[in-house]
Short mmCIF file of C-alpha atoms in Angstrom, two decimals:
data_model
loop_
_atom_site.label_atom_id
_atom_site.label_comp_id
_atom_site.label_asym_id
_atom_site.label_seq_id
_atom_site.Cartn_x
_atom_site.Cartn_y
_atom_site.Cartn_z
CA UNK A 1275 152.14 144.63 53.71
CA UNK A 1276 155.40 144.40 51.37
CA UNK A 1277 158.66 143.89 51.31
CA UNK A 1278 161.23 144.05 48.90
CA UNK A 1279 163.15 140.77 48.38
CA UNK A 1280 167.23 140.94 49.14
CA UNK A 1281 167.99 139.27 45.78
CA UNK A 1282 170.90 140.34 43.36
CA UNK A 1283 169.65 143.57 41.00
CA UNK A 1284 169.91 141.73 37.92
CA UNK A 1285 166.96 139.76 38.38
CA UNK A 1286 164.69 142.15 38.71
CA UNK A 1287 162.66 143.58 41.07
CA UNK A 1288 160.79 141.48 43.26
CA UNK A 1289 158.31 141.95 46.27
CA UNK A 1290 156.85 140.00 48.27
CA UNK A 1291 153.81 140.34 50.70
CA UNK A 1292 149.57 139.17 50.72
CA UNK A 1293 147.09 139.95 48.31
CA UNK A 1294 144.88 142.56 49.12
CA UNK A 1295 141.89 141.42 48.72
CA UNK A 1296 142.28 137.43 49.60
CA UNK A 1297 144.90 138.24 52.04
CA UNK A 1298 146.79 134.97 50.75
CA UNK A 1299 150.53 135.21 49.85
CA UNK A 1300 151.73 136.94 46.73
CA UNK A 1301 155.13 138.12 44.96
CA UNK A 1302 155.39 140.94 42.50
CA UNK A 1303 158.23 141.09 39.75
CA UNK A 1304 159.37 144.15 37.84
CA UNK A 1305 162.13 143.28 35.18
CA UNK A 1306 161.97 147.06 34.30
CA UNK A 1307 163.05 149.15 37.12
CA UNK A 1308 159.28 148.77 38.42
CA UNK A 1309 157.53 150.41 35.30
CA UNK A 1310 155.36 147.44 35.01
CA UNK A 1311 154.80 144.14 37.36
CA UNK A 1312 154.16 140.58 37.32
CA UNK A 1313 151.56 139.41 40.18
CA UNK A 1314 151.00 136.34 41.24
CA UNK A 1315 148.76 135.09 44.78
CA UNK A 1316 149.69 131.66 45.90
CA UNK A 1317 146.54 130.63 46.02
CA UNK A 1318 147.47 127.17 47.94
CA UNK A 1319 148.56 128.61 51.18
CA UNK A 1320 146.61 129.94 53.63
CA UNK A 1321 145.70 133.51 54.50
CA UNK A 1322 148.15 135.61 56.22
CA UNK A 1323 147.13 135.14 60.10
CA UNK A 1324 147.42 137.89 62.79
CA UNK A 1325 148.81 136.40 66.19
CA UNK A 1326 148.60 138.51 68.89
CA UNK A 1327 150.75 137.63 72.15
CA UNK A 1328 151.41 139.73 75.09
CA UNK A 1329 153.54 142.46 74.33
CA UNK A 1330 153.26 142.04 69.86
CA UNK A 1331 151.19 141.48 67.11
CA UNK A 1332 153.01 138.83 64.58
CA UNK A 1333 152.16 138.31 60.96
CA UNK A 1334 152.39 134.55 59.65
CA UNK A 1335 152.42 133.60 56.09
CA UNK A 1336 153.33 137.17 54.96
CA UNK A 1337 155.38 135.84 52.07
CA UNK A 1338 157.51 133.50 51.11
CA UNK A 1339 161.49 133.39 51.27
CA UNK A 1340 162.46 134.16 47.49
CA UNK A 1341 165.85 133.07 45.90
CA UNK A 1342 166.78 133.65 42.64
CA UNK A 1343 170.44 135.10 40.80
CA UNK A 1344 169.12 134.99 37.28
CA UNK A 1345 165.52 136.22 37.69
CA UNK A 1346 164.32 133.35 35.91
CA UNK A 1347 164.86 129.72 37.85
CA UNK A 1348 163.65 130.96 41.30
CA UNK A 1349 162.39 129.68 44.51
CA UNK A 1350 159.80 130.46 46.77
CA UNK A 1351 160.17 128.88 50.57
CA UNK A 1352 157.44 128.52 53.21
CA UNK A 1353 158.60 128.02 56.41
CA UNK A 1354 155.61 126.52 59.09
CA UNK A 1355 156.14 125.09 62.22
CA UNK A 1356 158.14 121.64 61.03
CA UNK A 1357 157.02 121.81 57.40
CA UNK A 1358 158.42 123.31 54.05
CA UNK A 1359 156.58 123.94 51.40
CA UNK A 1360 158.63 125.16 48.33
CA UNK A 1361 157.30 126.39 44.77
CA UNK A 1362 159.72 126.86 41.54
CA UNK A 1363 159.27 128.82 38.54
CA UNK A 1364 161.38 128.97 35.81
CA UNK A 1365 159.68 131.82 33.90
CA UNK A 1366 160.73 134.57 36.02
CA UNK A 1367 157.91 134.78 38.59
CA UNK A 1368 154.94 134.44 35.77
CA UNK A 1369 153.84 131.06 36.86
CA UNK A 1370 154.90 128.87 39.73
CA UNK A 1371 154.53 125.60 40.88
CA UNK A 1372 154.25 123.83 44.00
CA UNK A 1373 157.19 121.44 43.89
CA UNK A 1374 158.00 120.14 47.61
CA UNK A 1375 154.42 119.29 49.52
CA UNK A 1376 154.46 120.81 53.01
CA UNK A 1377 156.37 118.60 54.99
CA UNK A 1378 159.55 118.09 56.57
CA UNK A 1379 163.09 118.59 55.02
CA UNK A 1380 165.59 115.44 55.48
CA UNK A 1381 166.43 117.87 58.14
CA UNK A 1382 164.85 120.68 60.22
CA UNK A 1383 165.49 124.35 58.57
CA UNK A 1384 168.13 126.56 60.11
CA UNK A 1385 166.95 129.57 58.83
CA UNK A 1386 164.44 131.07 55.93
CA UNK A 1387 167.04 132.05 53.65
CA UNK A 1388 168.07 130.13 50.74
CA UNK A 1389 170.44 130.53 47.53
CA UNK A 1390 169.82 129.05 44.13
CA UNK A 1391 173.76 127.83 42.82
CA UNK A 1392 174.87 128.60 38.72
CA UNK A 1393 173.62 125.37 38.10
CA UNK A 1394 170.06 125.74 39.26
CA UNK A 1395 170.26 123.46 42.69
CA UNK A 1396 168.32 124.70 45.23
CA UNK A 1397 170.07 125.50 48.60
CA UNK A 1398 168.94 125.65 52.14
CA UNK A 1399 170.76 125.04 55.39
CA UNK A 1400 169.12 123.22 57.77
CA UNK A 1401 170.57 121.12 61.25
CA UNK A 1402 170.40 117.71 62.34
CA UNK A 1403 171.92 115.75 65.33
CA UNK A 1404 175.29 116.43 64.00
CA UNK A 1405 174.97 119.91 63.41
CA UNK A 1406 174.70 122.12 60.72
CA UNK A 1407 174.50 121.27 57.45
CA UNK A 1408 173.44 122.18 54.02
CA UNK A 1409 169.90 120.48 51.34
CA UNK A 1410 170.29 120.81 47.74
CA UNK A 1411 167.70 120.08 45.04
CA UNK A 1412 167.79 120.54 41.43
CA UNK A 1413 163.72 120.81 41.02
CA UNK A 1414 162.43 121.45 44.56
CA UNK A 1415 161.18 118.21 44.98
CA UNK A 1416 163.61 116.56 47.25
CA UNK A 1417 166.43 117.57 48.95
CA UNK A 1418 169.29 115.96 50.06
CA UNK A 1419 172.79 116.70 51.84
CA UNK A 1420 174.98 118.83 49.46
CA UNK A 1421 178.64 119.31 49.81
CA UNK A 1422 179.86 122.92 49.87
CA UNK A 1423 183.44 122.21 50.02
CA UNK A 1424 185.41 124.35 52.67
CA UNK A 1425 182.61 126.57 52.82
CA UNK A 1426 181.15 125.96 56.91
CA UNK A 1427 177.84 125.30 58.01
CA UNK A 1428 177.05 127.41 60.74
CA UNK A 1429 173.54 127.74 60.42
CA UNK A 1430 173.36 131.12 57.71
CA UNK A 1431 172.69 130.88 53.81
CA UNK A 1432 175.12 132.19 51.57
CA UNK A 1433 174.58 135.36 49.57
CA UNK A 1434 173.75 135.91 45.98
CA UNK A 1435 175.13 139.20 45.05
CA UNK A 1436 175.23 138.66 41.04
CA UNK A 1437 174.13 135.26 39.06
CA UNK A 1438 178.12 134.68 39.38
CA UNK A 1439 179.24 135.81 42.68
CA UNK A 1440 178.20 134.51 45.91
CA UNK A 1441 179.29 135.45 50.01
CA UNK A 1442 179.91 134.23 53.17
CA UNK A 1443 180.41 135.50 56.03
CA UNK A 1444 182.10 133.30 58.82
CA UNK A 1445 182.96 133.45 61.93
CA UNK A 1446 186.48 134.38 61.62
CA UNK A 1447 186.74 134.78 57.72
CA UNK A 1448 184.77 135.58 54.26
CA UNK A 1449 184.29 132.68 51.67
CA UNK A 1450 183.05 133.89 47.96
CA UNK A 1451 182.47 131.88 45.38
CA UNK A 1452 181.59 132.50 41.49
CA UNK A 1453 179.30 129.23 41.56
CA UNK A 1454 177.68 128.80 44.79
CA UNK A 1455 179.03 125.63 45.26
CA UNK A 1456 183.00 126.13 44.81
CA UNK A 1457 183.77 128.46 48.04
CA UNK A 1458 187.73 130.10 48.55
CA UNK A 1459 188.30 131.80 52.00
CA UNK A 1460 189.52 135.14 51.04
CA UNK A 1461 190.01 136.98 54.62
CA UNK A 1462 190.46 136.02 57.90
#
């Protein structure tokens, strides 16, 4: 099982899904329009697990949640019930390490998806007792509250289209941004 990642085309290529043969998570990066890849199994998380209810079969720990804009500081995000674990690598996908031990965030996770700013900080939003808000970290060891500016926490990640332009969509209006941190509302 693959999947491509939804990350901007600059950086490459990138796939994510289990090794075949240990059936633990793995990402695959082509900087070359998928002529050649770059494989690596994260070998510290568990095997992907078939969980079979009534009516579906779910897959857990298919993959990690990737962000990168660059293709070369990136994130990888595992999301278990109440724990994180996050892995950085700064050479493009060749080598990664485990950088936040699984465990809980400051705050509980809102959703998988996750944006890495211009300046390298990791972002995730995540909710507490006051709502919505979103975790920054520069290394993916700890995060802490970041301040987006206007930009509203409702729950959703911002987009990376290019390593300079960012999205989101609001309720009522669009926000872009040319950092990931700086956000305009541009239509309402």
């Amino acid at each position: 099982m693959t999947a491509v990642a939804d990350l901007p085309a600059g950086a490459g290529v990138w796939v994510v899904g289990t090794d075949p043969v240990t059936e633990k998570p793995a990402t695959a990066v082509s900087k070359d329009g998928g002529r050649t890849w770059k494989r690596f199994v994260f070998e510290g998380e568990p095997p992907a697990e078939e969980q079979r209810d009534n009516s579906s079969v779910v897959y857990r720990n298919f993959g990690p949640e990737l962000a990168t804009t660059d293709g070369k500081l990136a994130y990888a995000t595992f999301i278990g019930a109440g724990t994180v674990t996050v892995y950085r690598t700064t050479d493009g996908g060749v080598t990664w390490e485990k950088t936040h031990p699984a465990g809980a965030l400051t705050a509980p996770l809102a959703g998988p998806h996750s944006i890495v700013t211009a300046d390298g900080t990791h972002v995730v939003p995540a909710t507490d007792a006051s709502g919505f808000q979103y975790l920054g970290s520069r290394d993916g060891r700890s995060y802490q509250p970041i301040d987006l500016g206007d930009l509203p926490a409702l729950g959703n990640s911002p987009v990376a289209v290019t390593d300079r332009f960012y999205v989101f969509q609001g309720v009522d209006a669009l926000y872009t941004s040319t950092d990931g941190q700086s956000w305009q509302r541009v239509l309402e």
